[in-house]
Short mmCIF file of the N, C-alpha and C atoms (twelve columns), coordinates in Angstrom:
data_MODEL
# 
_entry.id   MODEL 
# 
loop_
_atom_site.group_PDB 
_atom_site.id 
_atom_site.type_symbol 
_atom_site.label_atom_id 
_atom_site.label_alt_id 
_atom_site.label_comp_id 
_atom_site.label_asym_id 
_atom_site.label_seq_id 
_atom_site.Cartn_x 
_atom_site.Cartn_y 
_atom_site.Cartn_z 
_atom_site.pdbx_PDB_model_num 
ATOM 1   N N  . SER A 1   27.045  -67.418 -1.963 1 
ATOM 2   C CA . SER A 1   27.392  -66.527 -1.054 1 
ATOM 3   C C  . SER A 1   28.252  -67.111 0.211  1 
ATOM 4   N N  . SER A 2   29.344  -66.378 0.405  1 
ATOM 5   C CA . SER A 2   30.148  -67.036 1.494  1 
ATOM 6   C C  . SER A 2   29.676  -66.948 2.993  1 
ATOM 7   N N  . GLY A 3   28.482  -66.244 3.208  1 
ATOM 8   C CA . GLY A 3   27.840  -66.043 4.390  1 
ATOM 9   C C  . GLY A 3   27.228  -67.574 4.597  1 
ATOM 10  N N  . ILE A 4   26.333  -67.416 5.836  1 
ATOM 11  C CA . ILE A 4   25.615  -68.647 6.353  1 
ATOM 12  C C  . ILE A 4   24.452  -68.685 5.526  1 
ATOM 13  N N  . ASN A 5   23.932  -69.814 4.937  1 
ATOM 14  C CA . ASN A 5   22.623  -69.758 4.046  1 
ATOM 15  C C  . ASN A 5   21.617  -70.684 5.032  1 
ATOM 16  N N  . ALA A 6   20.401  -70.816 4.418  1 
ATOM 17  C CA . ALA A 6   19.264  -71.245 5.262  1 
ATOM 18  C C  . ALA A 6   19.504  -72.708 5.467  1 
ATOM 19  N N  . GLU A 7   20.543  -73.465 4.789  1 
ATOM 20  C CA . GLU A 7   20.514  -74.770 5.011  1 
ATOM 21  C C  . GLU A 7   21.671  -75.001 6.084  1 
ATOM 22  N N  . CYS A 8   22.165  -74.007 6.737  1 
ATOM 23  C CA . CYS A 8   23.360  -74.160 7.480  1 
ATOM 24  C C  . CYS A 8   22.759  -74.797 8.857  1 
ATOM 25  N N  . PRO A 9   23.501  -75.924 9.320  1 
ATOM 26  C CA . PRO A 9   23.214  -76.890 10.274 1 
ATOM 27  C C  . PRO A 9   23.168  -75.958 11.741 1 
ATOM 28  N N  . LEU A 10  24.013  -74.931 11.616 1 
ATOM 29  C CA . LEU A 10  24.467  -74.033 12.802 1 
ATOM 30  C C  . LEU A 10  23.217  -73.203 13.231 1 
ATOM 31  N N  . ARG A 11  22.324  -72.988 12.110 1 
ATOM 32  C CA . ARG A 11  21.404  -72.228 12.539 1 
ATOM 33  C C  . ARG A 11  19.875  -72.925 12.099 1 
ATOM 34  N N  . PRO A 12  19.491  -73.733 12.884 1 
ATOM 35  C CA . PRO A 12  18.339  -74.444 12.699 1 
ATOM 36  C C  . PRO A 12  17.166  -73.555 12.685 1 
ATOM 37  N N  . GLY A 13  16.215  -73.545 11.820 1 
ATOM 38  C CA . GLY A 13  14.865  -72.660 11.597 1 
ATOM 39  C C  . GLY A 13  15.277  -71.259 11.307 1 
ATOM 40  N N  . ALA A 14  16.496  -70.812 10.974 1 
ATOM 41  C CA . ALA A 14  17.067  -69.551 10.432 1 
ATOM 42  C C  . ALA A 14  16.156  -69.049 9.283  1 
ATOM 43  N N  . ILE A 15  16.022  -67.777 8.921  1 
ATOM 44  C CA . ILE A 15  15.221  -67.276 7.790  1 
ATOM 45  C C  . ILE A 15  16.501  -67.281 6.787  1 
ATOM 46  N N  . PRO A 16  16.072  -67.864 5.566  1 
ATOM 47  C CA . PRO A 16  17.133  -67.675 4.642  1 
ATOM 48  C C  . PRO A 16  17.709  -66.165 4.255  1 
ATOM 49  N N  . ASP A 17  18.767  -65.982 3.965  1 
ATOM 50  C CA . ASP A 17  19.373  -64.675 3.613  1 
ATOM 51  C C  . ASP A 17  18.605  -63.848 2.552  1 
ATOM 52  N N  . ALA A 18  17.997  -64.448 1.599  1 
ATOM 53  C CA . ALA A 18  17.205  -63.833 0.513  1 
ATOM 54  C C  . ALA A 18  16.110  -63.108 1.247  1 
ATOM 55  N N  . GLU A 19  15.329  -64.054 2.156  1 
ATOM 56  C CA . GLU A 19  14.111  -63.466 2.664  1 
ATOM 57  C C  . GLU A 19  14.472  -62.422 3.627  1 
ATOM 58  N N  . VAL A 20  15.662  -62.502 4.405  1 
ATOM 59  C CA . VAL A 20  16.120  -61.381 5.232  1 
ATOM 60  C C  . VAL A 20  16.298  -60.193 4.282  1 
ATOM 61  N N  . GLU A 21  16.881  -60.182 3.218  1 
ATOM 62  C CA . GLU A 21  17.069  -59.312 2.284  1 
ATOM 63  C C  . GLU A 21  15.802  -58.630 1.993  1 
ATOM 64  N N  . ARG A 22  14.869  -59.568 1.451  1 
ATOM 65  C CA . ARG A 22  13.534  -58.925 0.896  1 
ATOM 66  C C  . ARG A 22  12.779  -58.094 1.997  1 
ATOM 67  N N  . GLN A 23  13.031  -58.697 3.443  1 
ATOM 68  C CA . GLN A 23  12.225  -57.934 4.454  1 
ATOM 69  C C  . GLN A 23  12.894  -56.671 4.628  1 
ATOM 70  N N  . ILE A 24  14.186  -56.549 4.617  1 
ATOM 71  C CA . ILE A 24  14.929  -55.390 4.854  1 
ATOM 72  C C  . ILE A 24  14.474  -54.397 3.690  1 
ATOM 73  N N  . GLN A 25  14.541  -54.843 2.390  1 
ATOM 74  C CA . GLN A 25  14.113  -53.969 1.421  1 
ATOM 75  C C  . GLN A 25  12.588  -53.430 1.374  1 
ATOM 76  N N  . GLN A 26  11.860  -54.323 2.049  1 
ATOM 77  C CA . GLN A 26  10.328  -53.962 2.217  1 
ATOM 78  C C  . GLN A 26  10.380  -52.850 3.413  1 
ATOM 79  N N  . MET A 27  11.182  -53.190 4.403  1 
ATOM 80  C CA . MET A 27  11.173  -52.026 5.454  1 
ATOM 81  C C  . MET A 27  11.644  -50.670 4.825  1 
ATOM 82  N N  . ILE A 28  12.710  -50.807 4.061  1 
ATOM 83  C CA . ILE A 28  13.469  -49.385 3.524  1 
ATOM 84  C C  . ILE A 28  12.323  -48.860 2.592  1 
ATOM 85  N N  . GLN A 29  11.569  -49.662 1.914  1 
ATOM 86  C CA . GLN A 29  10.374  -49.086 0.959  1 
ATOM 87  C C  . GLN A 29  9.430   -48.475 1.942  1 
ATOM 88  N N  . PHE A 30  8.996   -49.159 3.028  1 
ATOM 89  C CA . PHE A 30  7.985   -48.560 3.975  1 
ATOM 90  C C  . PHE A 30  8.279   -47.138 4.528  1 
ATOM 91  N N  . ILE A 31  9.617   -47.346 5.032  1 
ATOM 92  C CA . ILE A 31  10.287  -46.131 5.838  1 
ATOM 93  C C  . ILE A 31  10.286  -44.940 4.671  1 
ATOM 94  N N  . ASP A 32  10.766  -45.323 3.449  1 
ATOM 95  C CA . ASP A 32  10.806  -44.280 2.295  1 
ATOM 96  C C  . ASP A 32  9.593   -43.660 2.197  1 
ATOM 97  N N  . HIS A 33  8.414   -44.496 1.726  1 
ATOM 98  C CA . HIS A 33  7.130   -44.204 1.812  1 
ATOM 99  C C  . HIS A 33  6.601   -43.222 2.823  1 
ATOM 100 N N  . GLU A 34  6.888   -43.589 4.043  1 
ATOM 101 C CA . GLU A 34  6.273   -42.806 5.304  1 
ATOM 102 C C  . GLU A 34  7.023   -41.537 5.121  1 
ATOM 103 N N  . ALA A 35  8.365   -41.490 4.878  1 
ATOM 104 C CA . ALA A 35  9.208   -40.136 4.749  1 
ATOM 105 C C  . ALA A 35  8.507   -39.424 3.814  1 
ATOM 106 N N  . ASP A 36  8.300   -39.796 2.563  1 
ATOM 107 C CA . ASP A 36  7.643   -39.160 1.450  1 
ATOM 108 C C  . ASP A 36  6.232   -38.566 1.781  1 
ATOM 109 N N  . GLU A 37  5.360   -39.409 2.378  1 
ATOM 110 C CA . GLU A 37  4.179   -38.872 3.052  1 
ATOM 111 C C  . GLU A 37  4.423   -37.692 4.103  1 
ATOM 112 N N  . LYS A 38  5.431   -37.699 4.880  1 
ATOM 113 C CA . LYS A 38  5.634   -36.891 5.857  1 
ATOM 114 C C  . LYS A 38  6.015   -35.568 5.253  1 
ATOM 115 N N  . GLU A 39  6.943   -35.697 4.304  1 
ATOM 116 C CA . GLU A 39  7.380   -34.654 3.423  1 
ATOM 117 C C  . GLU A 39  6.333   -33.891 2.847  1 
ATOM 118 N N  . VAL A 40  5.337   -34.631 2.270  1 
ATOM 119 C CA . VAL A 40  4.292   -33.802 1.494  1 
ATOM 120 C C  . VAL A 40  3.363   -33.334 2.648  1 
ATOM 121 N N  . GLU A 41  3.120   -33.893 3.728  1 
ATOM 122 C CA . GLU A 41  2.422   -33.283 4.834  1 
ATOM 123 C C  . GLU A 41  3.061   -31.939 5.376  1 
ATOM 124 N N  . ILE A 42  4.340   -32.047 5.555  1 
ATOM 125 C CA . ILE A 42  5.318   -30.804 6.066  1 
ATOM 126 C C  . ILE A 42  5.222   -29.754 4.963  1 
ATOM 127 N N  . LEU A 43  5.241   -30.168 3.822  1 
ATOM 128 C CA . LEU A 43  5.414   -29.097 2.622  1 
ATOM 129 C C  . LEU A 43  3.941   -28.391 2.543  1 
ATOM 130 N N  . ALA A 44  2.887   -29.367 2.702  1 
ATOM 131 C CA . ALA A 44  1.460   -28.641 2.806  1 
ATOM 132 C C  . ALA A 44  1.248   -27.819 3.855  1 
ATOM 133 N N  . LYS A 45  1.750   -28.239 5.049  1 
ATOM 134 C CA . LYS A 45  1.613   -27.119 6.080  1 
ATOM 135 C C  . LYS A 45  2.294   -25.960 6.090  1 
ATOM 136 N N  . ALA A 46  3.304   -26.099 5.483  1 
ATOM 137 C CA . ALA A 46  4.208   -24.869 5.414  1 
ATOM 138 C C  . ALA A 46  3.716   -23.989 4.245  1 
ATOM 139 N N  . ASP A 47  3.303   -24.651 3.264  1 
ATOM 140 C CA . ASP A 47  2.328   -23.736 2.150  1 
ATOM 141 C C  . ASP A 47  1.244   -23.155 2.831  1 
ATOM 142 N N  . GLU A 48  0.479   -23.741 3.651  1 
ATOM 143 C CA . GLU A 48  -0.673  -23.218 4.278  1 
ATOM 144 C C  . GLU A 48  -0.401  -21.985 5.204  1 
ATOM 145 N N  . GLU A 49  0.717   -22.357 6.003  1 
ATOM 146 C CA . GLU A 49  1.184   -21.253 6.870  1 
ATOM 147 C C  . GLU A 49  1.642   -20.202 6.130  1 
ATOM 148 N N  . PHE A 50  2.381   -20.296 5.117  1 
ATOM 149 C CA . PHE A 50  2.922   -19.235 4.207  1 
ATOM 150 C C  . PHE A 50  1.855   -18.516 3.667  1 
ATOM 151 N N  . ASN A 51  0.806   -19.049 3.192  1 
ATOM 152 C CA . ASN A 51  -0.310  -18.312 2.546  1 
ATOM 153 C C  . ASN A 51  -1.193  -17.740 3.589  1 
ATOM 154 N N  . ILE A 52  -1.077  -18.143 4.631  1 
ATOM 155 C CA . ILE A 52  -1.984  -17.373 5.850  1 
ATOM 156 C C  . ILE A 52  -1.195  -16.226 6.293  1 
ATOM 157 N N  . GLU A 53  0.079   -16.515 6.355  1 
ATOM 158 C CA . GLU A 53  0.851   -15.143 6.657  1 
ATOM 159 C C  . GLU A 53  1.095   -14.152 5.683  1 
ATOM 160 N N  . LYS A 54  1.162   -14.714 4.374  1 
ATOM 161 C CA . LYS A 54  1.121   -13.786 3.178  1 
ATOM 162 C C  . LYS A 54  -0.144  -12.863 3.301  1 
ATOM 163 N N  . GLY A 55  -1.380  -13.788 3.429  1 
ATOM 164 C CA . GLY A 55  -2.688  -13.094 3.536  1 
ATOM 165 C C  . GLY A 55  -2.788  -11.919 4.521  1 
ATOM 166 N N  . ARG A 56  -2.271  -12.212 5.717  1 
ATOM 167 C CA . ARG A 56  -2.111  -11.377 7.008  1 
ATOM 168 C C  . ARG A 56  -1.387  -10.079 6.466  1 
ATOM 169 N N  . LEU A 57  -0.146  -10.254 5.986  1 
ATOM 170 C CA . LEU A 57  0.796   -9.143  5.702  1 
ATOM 171 C C  . LEU A 57  -0.091  -8.316  4.680  1 
ATOM 172 N N  . VAL A 58  -0.580  -8.887  3.576  1 
ATOM 173 C CA . VAL A 58  -1.248  -8.116  2.466  1 
ATOM 174 C C  . VAL A 58  -2.417  -7.272  3.106  1 
ATOM 175 N N  . GLU A 59  -3.255  -7.970  3.873  1 
ATOM 176 C CA . GLU A 59  -4.316  -7.189  4.530  1 
ATOM 177 C C  . GLU A 59  -3.838  -5.902  5.248  1 
ATOM 178 N N  . GLN A 60  -2.824  -6.239  6.137  1 
ATOM 179 C CA . GLN A 60  -2.082  -5.364  6.919  1 
ATOM 180 C C  . GLN A 60  -1.566  -4.272  6.013  1 
ATOM 181 N N  . GLU A 61  -0.937  -4.334  4.953  1 
ATOM 182 C CA . GLU A 61  -0.424  -3.356  4.008  1 
ATOM 183 C C  . GLU A 61  -1.746  -2.657  3.363  1 
ATOM 184 N N  . LYS A 62  -2.737  -3.366  3.077  1 
ATOM 185 C CA . LYS A 62  -3.806  -2.858  2.406  1 
ATOM 186 C C  . LYS A 62  -4.514  -1.770  3.403  1 
ATOM 187 N N  . GLN A 63  -4.539  -2.079  4.625  1 
ATOM 188 C CA . GLN A 63  -5.161  -1.207  5.641  1 
ATOM 189 C C  . GLN A 63  -4.120  0.040   5.825  1 
ATOM 190 N N  . LYS A 64  -2.919  -0.075  5.731  1 
ATOM 191 C CA . LYS A 64  -1.921  1.001   5.710  1 
ATOM 192 C C  . LYS A 64  -2.245  1.861   4.628  1 
ATOM 193 N N  . ILE A 65  -2.438  1.567   3.554  1 
ATOM 194 C CA . ILE A 65  -2.636  2.151   2.347  1 
ATOM 195 C C  . ILE A 65  -4.005  2.833   2.389  1 
ATOM 196 N N  . ARG A 66  -5.109  2.220   2.874  1 
ATOM 197 C CA . ARG A 66  -6.373  3.015   3.100  1 
ATOM 198 C C  . ARG A 66  -6.243  3.945   3.886  1 
ATOM 199 N N  . ALA A 67  -5.501  3.720   5.151  1 
ATOM 200 C CA . ALA A 67  -5.278  4.810   6.036  1 
ATOM 201 C C  . ALA A 67  -4.721  5.995   5.635  1 
ATOM 202 N N  . PHE A 68  -3.539  5.690   4.794  1 
ATOM 203 C CA . PHE A 68  -2.713  6.679   4.188  1 
ATOM 204 C C  . PHE A 68  -3.535  7.634   3.223  1 
ATOM 205 N N  . TYR A 69  -4.530  6.904   2.225  1 
ATOM 206 C CA . TYR A 69  -5.228  7.656   1.440  1 
ATOM 207 C C  . TYR A 69  -6.495  8.412   2.321  1 
ATOM 208 N N  . GLU A 70  -6.994  7.758   3.134  1 
ATOM 209 C CA . GLU A 70  -8.071  8.525   3.884  1 
ATOM 210 C C  . GLU A 70  -7.387  9.711   4.506  1 
ATOM 211 N N  . LYS A 71  -6.345  9.723   5.161  1 
ATOM 212 C CA . LYS A 71  -5.775  10.752  5.707  1 
ATOM 213 C C  . LYS A 71  -5.402  11.903  4.625  1 
ATOM 214 N N  . LYS A 72  -5.072  11.441  3.478  1 
ATOM 215 C CA . LYS A 72  -4.882  12.358  2.332  1 
ATOM 216 C C  . LYS A 72  -5.929  12.856  2.040  1 
ATOM 217 N N  . GLU A 73  -7.170  12.408  1.840  1 
ATOM 218 C CA . GLU A 73  -8.408  12.898  1.502  1 
ATOM 219 C C  . GLU A 73  -9.088  13.777  2.528  1 
ATOM 220 N N  . LYS A 74  -8.836  13.417  3.845  1 
ATOM 221 C CA . LYS A 74  -9.082  14.441  4.760  1 
ATOM 222 C C  . LYS A 74  -8.426  15.677  4.764  1 
ATOM 223 N N  . ASN A 75  -6.989  15.493  4.595  1 
ATOM 224 C CA . ASN A 75  -6.143  16.754  4.240  1 
ATOM 225 C C  . ASN A 75  -6.754  17.531  3.176  1 
ATOM 226 N N  . ALA A 76  -7.028  16.899  2.121  1 
ATOM 227 C CA . ALA A 76  -7.407  17.690  1.101  1 
ATOM 228 C C  . ALA A 76  -8.936  18.288  1.154  1 
ATOM 229 N N  . GLU A 77  -9.822  17.595  2.027  1 
ATOM 230 C CA . GLU A 77  -10.951 18.298  2.258  1 
ATOM 231 C C  . GLU A 77  -10.694 19.598  3.281  1 
ATOM 232 N N  . LEU A 78  -9.830  19.446  4.046  1 
ATOM 233 C CA . LEU A 78  -9.530  20.485  5.025  1 
ATOM 234 C C  . LEU A 78  -8.913  21.625  4.334  1 
ATOM 235 N N  . GLN A 79  -7.934  21.153  3.411  1 
ATOM 236 C CA . GLN A 79  -7.371  22.477  2.591  1 
ATOM 237 C C  . GLN A 79  -8.301  23.036  1.736  1 
ATOM 238 N N  . LYS A 80  -9.570  22.233  1.223  1 
ATOM 239 C CA . LYS A 80  -10.443 22.905  0.191  1 
ATOM 240 C C  . LYS A 80  -11.345 23.677  1.304  1 
ATOM 241 N N  . LYS A 81  -11.773 23.239  2.526  1 
ATOM 242 C CA . LYS A 81  -12.616 24.199  3.302  1 
ATOM 243 C C  . LYS A 81  -11.640 25.299  3.741  1 
ATOM 244 N N  . ILE A 82  -10.401 25.489  3.761  1 
ATOM 245 C CA . ILE A 82  -9.585  26.558  4.283  1 
ATOM 246 C C  . ILE A 82  -9.538  27.477  3.190  1 
ATOM 247 N N  . GLN A 83  -9.479  27.079  1.947  1 
ATOM 248 C CA . GLN A 83  -9.335  27.836  0.642  1 
ATOM 249 C C  . GLN A 83  -10.832 28.495  0.577  1 
ATOM 250 N N  . LEU A 84  -11.790 27.715  0.710  1 
ATOM 251 C CA . LEU A 84  -13.297 28.272  0.577  1 
ATOM 252 C C  . LEU A 84  -13.412 29.415  1.715  1 
ATOM 253 N N  . SER A 85  -12.917 29.261  2.754  1 
ATOM 254 C CA . SER A 85  -12.850 30.191  3.925  1 
ATOM 255 C C  . SER A 85  -12.268 31.563  3.624  1 
ATOM 256 N N  . ASN A 86  -11.107 31.194  3.046  1 
ATOM 257 C CA . ASN A 86  -10.181 32.361  2.649  1 
ATOM 258 C C  . ASN A 86  -10.870 33.219  1.538  1 
ATOM 259 N N  . LEU A 87  -11.490 32.536  0.563  1 
ATOM 260 C CA . LEU A 87  -12.165 33.162  -0.465 1 
ATOM 261 C C  . LEU A 87  -13.376 33.833  0.234  1 
ATOM 262 N N  . GLN A 88  -13.996 33.409  0.945  1 
ATOM 263 C CA . GLN A 88  -15.442 33.914  1.584  1 
ATOM 264 C C  . GLN A 88  -14.786 35.257  2.482  1 
ATOM 265 N N  . ASN A 89  -13.781 35.239  2.983  1 
ATOM 266 C CA . ASN A 89  -13.116 36.122  3.940  1 
ATOM 267 C C  . ASN A 89  -12.671 37.371  2.951  1 
ATOM 268 N N  . GLN A 90  -12.145 37.038  1.851  1 
ATOM 269 C CA . GLN A 90  -11.632 37.953  0.848  1 
ATOM 270 C C  . GLN A 90  -12.767 38.538  0.144  1 
ATOM 271 N N  . ALA A 91  -13.964 37.996  -0.018 1 
ATOM 272 C CA . ALA A 91  -15.079 38.600  -0.581 1 
ATOM 273 C C  . ALA A 91  -15.619 39.487  0.502  1 
ATOM 274 N N  . ARG A 92  -15.662 39.055  1.707  1 
ATOM 275 C CA . ARG A 92  -16.261 40.031  2.798  1 
ATOM 276 C C  . ARG A 92  -15.663 41.264  2.976  1 
ATOM 277 N N  . LEU A 93  -14.307 41.172  2.847  1 
ATOM 278 C CA . LEU A 93  -13.288 42.244  2.797  1 
ATOM 279 C C  . LEU A 93  -13.404 43.103  1.816  1 
ATOM 280 N N  . LYS A 94  -13.686 42.690  0.717  1 
ATOM 281 C CA . LYS A 94  -13.920 43.384  -0.606 1 
ATOM 282 C C  . LYS A 94  -15.154 44.257  -0.309 1 
ATOM 283 N N  . LEU A 95  -16.219 43.513  0.128  1 
ATOM 284 C CA . LEU A 95  -17.357 44.179  0.334  1 
ATOM 285 C C  . LEU A 95  -17.533 45.134  1.265  1 
ATOM 286 N N  . LEU A 96  -16.809 44.836  2.492  1 
ATOM 287 C CA . LEU A 96  -16.692 45.995  3.412  1 
ATOM 288 C C  . LEU A 96  -15.904 47.127  3.205  1 
ATOM 289 N N  . LYS A 97  -14.893 46.935  2.285  1 
ATOM 290 C CA . LYS A 97  -14.020 47.973  1.558  1 
ATOM 291 C C  . LYS A 97  -15.047 48.926  0.638  1 
ATOM 292 N N  . GLN A 98  -15.715 48.188  -0.073 1 
ATOM 293 C CA . GLN A 98  -16.532 48.916  -1.160 1 
ATOM 294 C C  . GLN A 98  -17.756 49.835  -0.360 1 
ATOM 295 N N  . ARG A 99  -18.215 49.123  0.793  1 
ATOM 296 C CA . ARG A 99  -19.172 49.980  1.694  1 
ATOM 297 C C  . ARG A 99  -18.400 51.245  2.272  1 
ATOM 298 N N  . GLU A 100 -17.147 51.003  2.693  1 
ATOM 299 C CA . GLU A 100 -16.499 51.970  3.372  1 
ATOM 300 C C  . GLU A 100 -16.429 53.047  2.341  1 
ATOM 301 N N  . GLU A 101 -15.941 52.654  1.124  1 
ATOM 302 C CA . GLU A 101 -15.601 53.697  0.174  1 
ATOM 303 C C  . GLU A 101 -16.835 54.486  -0.220 1 
ATOM 304 N N  . HIS A 102 -18.002 53.636  -0.339 1 
ATOM 305 C CA . HIS A 102 -19.205 54.280  -0.671 1 
ATOM 306 C C  . HIS A 102 -19.717 55.560  0.492  1 
ATOM 307 N N  . LEU A 103 -19.556 55.087  1.697  1 
ATOM 308 C CA . LEU A 103 -19.887 55.897  2.946  1 
ATOM 309 C C  . LEU A 103 -19.003 57.030  3.028  1 
ATOM 310 N N  . ILE A 104 -17.533 56.779  2.456  1 
ATOM 311 C CA . ILE A 104 -16.675 58.191  2.273  1 
ATOM 312 C C  . ILE A 104 -17.319 59.060  1.307  1 
ATOM 313 N N  . GLN A 105 -17.666 58.342  0.254  1 
ATOM 314 C CA . GLN A 105 -18.156 59.218  -0.855 1 
ATOM 315 C C  . GLN A 105 -19.485 60.081  -0.488 1 
ATOM 316 N N  . VAL A 106 -20.517 59.287  0.317  1 
ATOM 317 C CA . VAL A 106 -21.800 59.828  0.751  1 
ATOM 318 C C  . VAL A 106 -21.273 61.053  1.713  1 
ATOM 319 N N  . VAL A 107 -20.477 60.752  2.722  1 
ATOM 320 C CA . VAL A 107 -20.010 61.792  3.553  1 
ATOM 321 C C  . VAL A 107 -19.386 63.102  2.839  1 
ATOM 322 N N  . GLU A 108 -18.505 62.715  1.759  1 
ATOM 323 C CA . GLU A 108 -17.981 63.939  0.977  1 
ATOM 324 C C  . GLU A 108 -18.864 64.450  0.201  1 
ATOM 325 N N  . LYS A 109 -19.903 63.995  -0.309 1 
ATOM 326 C CA . LYS A 109 -20.920 64.705  -1.124 1 
ATOM 327 C C  . LYS A 109 -21.852 65.472  -0.211 1 
ATOM 328 N N  . THR A 110 -22.164 64.799  1.111  1 
ATOM 329 C CA . THR A 110 -23.008 65.660  2.005  1 
ATOM 330 C C  . THR A 110 -22.197 66.776  2.499  1 
ATOM 331 N N  . THR A 111 -20.998 66.600  2.739  1 
ATOM 332 C CA . THR A 111 -20.234 67.731  3.298  1 
ATOM 333 C C  . THR A 111 -19.987 68.858  2.184  1 
ATOM 334 N N  . GLU A 112 -19.949 68.488  0.878  1 
ATOM 335 C CA . GLU A 112 -19.898 69.379  -0.212 1 
ATOM 336 C C  . GLU A 112 -21.192 70.287  -0.257 1 
ATOM 337 N N  . GLY A 113 -22.310 69.316  0.024  1 
ATOM 338 C CA . GLY A 113 -23.584 70.012  -0.149 1 
ATOM 339 C C  . GLY A 113 -24.023 70.899  0.811  1 
ATOM 340 N N  . LEU A 114 -23.559 70.539  1.999  1 
ATOM 341 C CA . LEU A 114 -23.801 71.501  3.202  1 
ATOM 342 C C  . LEU A 114 -22.855 72.724  3.124  1 
ATOM 343 N N  . ARG A 115 -21.692 72.561  2.650  1 
ATOM 344 C CA . ARG A 115 -20.860 73.839  2.424  1 
ATOM 345 C C  . ARG A 115 -21.501 74.729  1.309  1 
ATOM 346 N N  . GLY A 116 -22.025 74.170  0.334  1 
ATOM 347 C CA . GLY A 116 -22.734 74.833  -0.700 1 
ATOM 348 C C  . GLY A 116 -23.910 75.428  -0.249 1 
ATOM 349 N N  . LEU A 117 -24.638 74.912  0.697  1 
ATOM 350 C CA . LEU A 117 -25.831 75.318  1.266  1 
ATOM 351 C C  . LEU A 117 -25.766 76.600  2.374  1 
ATOM 352 N N  . THR A 118 -24.541 76.428  2.970  1 
ATOM 353 C CA . THR A 118 -24.167 77.505  3.850  1 
ATOM 354 C C  . THR A 118 -23.892 78.872  3.321  1 
ATOM 355 N N  . ASN A 119 -23.512 78.749  1.850  1 
ATOM 356 C CA . ASN A 119 -23.202 79.907  1.185  1 
ATOM 357 C C  . ASN A 119 -24.581 80.578  0.633  1 
ATOM 358 N N  . ASP A 120 -25.749 79.932  0.526  1 
ATOM 359 C CA . ASP A 120 -26.972 80.499  0.409  1 
ATOM 360 C C  . ASP A 120 -27.816 80.474  1.543  1 
ATOM 361 N N  . ILE A 121 -27.812 81.682  2.287  1 
ATOM 362 C CA . ILE A 121 -28.405 81.738  3.574  1 
ATOM 363 C C  . ILE A 121 -29.925 81.348  3.321  1 
ATOM 364 N N  . GLY A 122 -30.590 81.686  2.423  1 
ATOM 365 C CA . GLY A 122 -31.925 81.449  2.261  1 
ATOM 366 C C  . GLY A 122 -32.219 79.863  2.424  1 
ATOM 367 N N  . LYS A 123 -31.719 79.091  1.521  1 
ATOM 368 C CA . LYS A 123 -31.717 77.636  1.676  1 
ATOM 369 C C  . LYS A 123 -31.238 77.165  2.938  1 
ATOM 370 N N  . TYR A 124 -30.264 77.727  3.657  1 
ATOM 371 C CA . TYR A 124 -29.747 77.257  4.553  1 
ATOM 372 C C  . TYR A 124 -30.722 77.490  5.977  1 
ATOM 373 N N  . GLN A 125 -31.290 78.649  5.929  1 
ATOM 374 C CA . GLN A 125 -32.360 78.800  7.007  1 
ATOM 375 C C  . GLN A 125 -33.531 77.984  6.655  1 
ATOM 376 N N  . THR A 126 -33.923 77.543  5.480  1 
ATOM 377 C CA . THR A 126 -35.141 76.563  5.286  1 
ATOM 378 C C  . THR A 126 -34.749 75.257  5.532  1 
ATOM 379 N N  . MET A 127 -33.463 74.792  5.391  1 
ATOM 380 C CA . MET A 127 -33.075 73.417  5.806  1 
ATOM 381 C C  . MET A 127 -33.060 73.372  7.390  1 
ATOM 382 N N  . LEU A 128 -32.674 74.594  8.029  1 
ATOM 383 C CA . LEU A 128 -32.583 74.481  9.514  1 
ATOM 384 C C  . LEU A 128 -34.067 74.247  10.140 1 
ATOM 385 N N  . GLN A 129 -35.027 74.679  9.361  1 
ATOM 386 C CA . GLN A 129 -36.427 74.716  9.826  1 
ATOM 387 C C  . GLN A 129 -36.843 73.397  9.892  1 
# 
């Protein structure tokens, strides 16, 4: 090599160039190894944080879906109660209408009977007593 070597009288006690190169390579390997370990550590932490955030978001969406379907279920129950109430009211109205029609018929028959009775004075006087 054209550089100064270990036997150079200008550098007494100097480390030979080959040794310097070996130490530099060793330091580079050490730094590369540390960088690789740091990379693995950073990636593991990033994965962990990603999974935590993903889990949180999934749970949040599950809660939204549950709330949505609970609301739909409550609305369906409410609609069912409303329909049942409407059917009950329709049945009551039908029953009241039938009672009214029956009362009208009773009144008409009674009125007819009384008119017929007033034509027969004997029966009319017996009824009045």
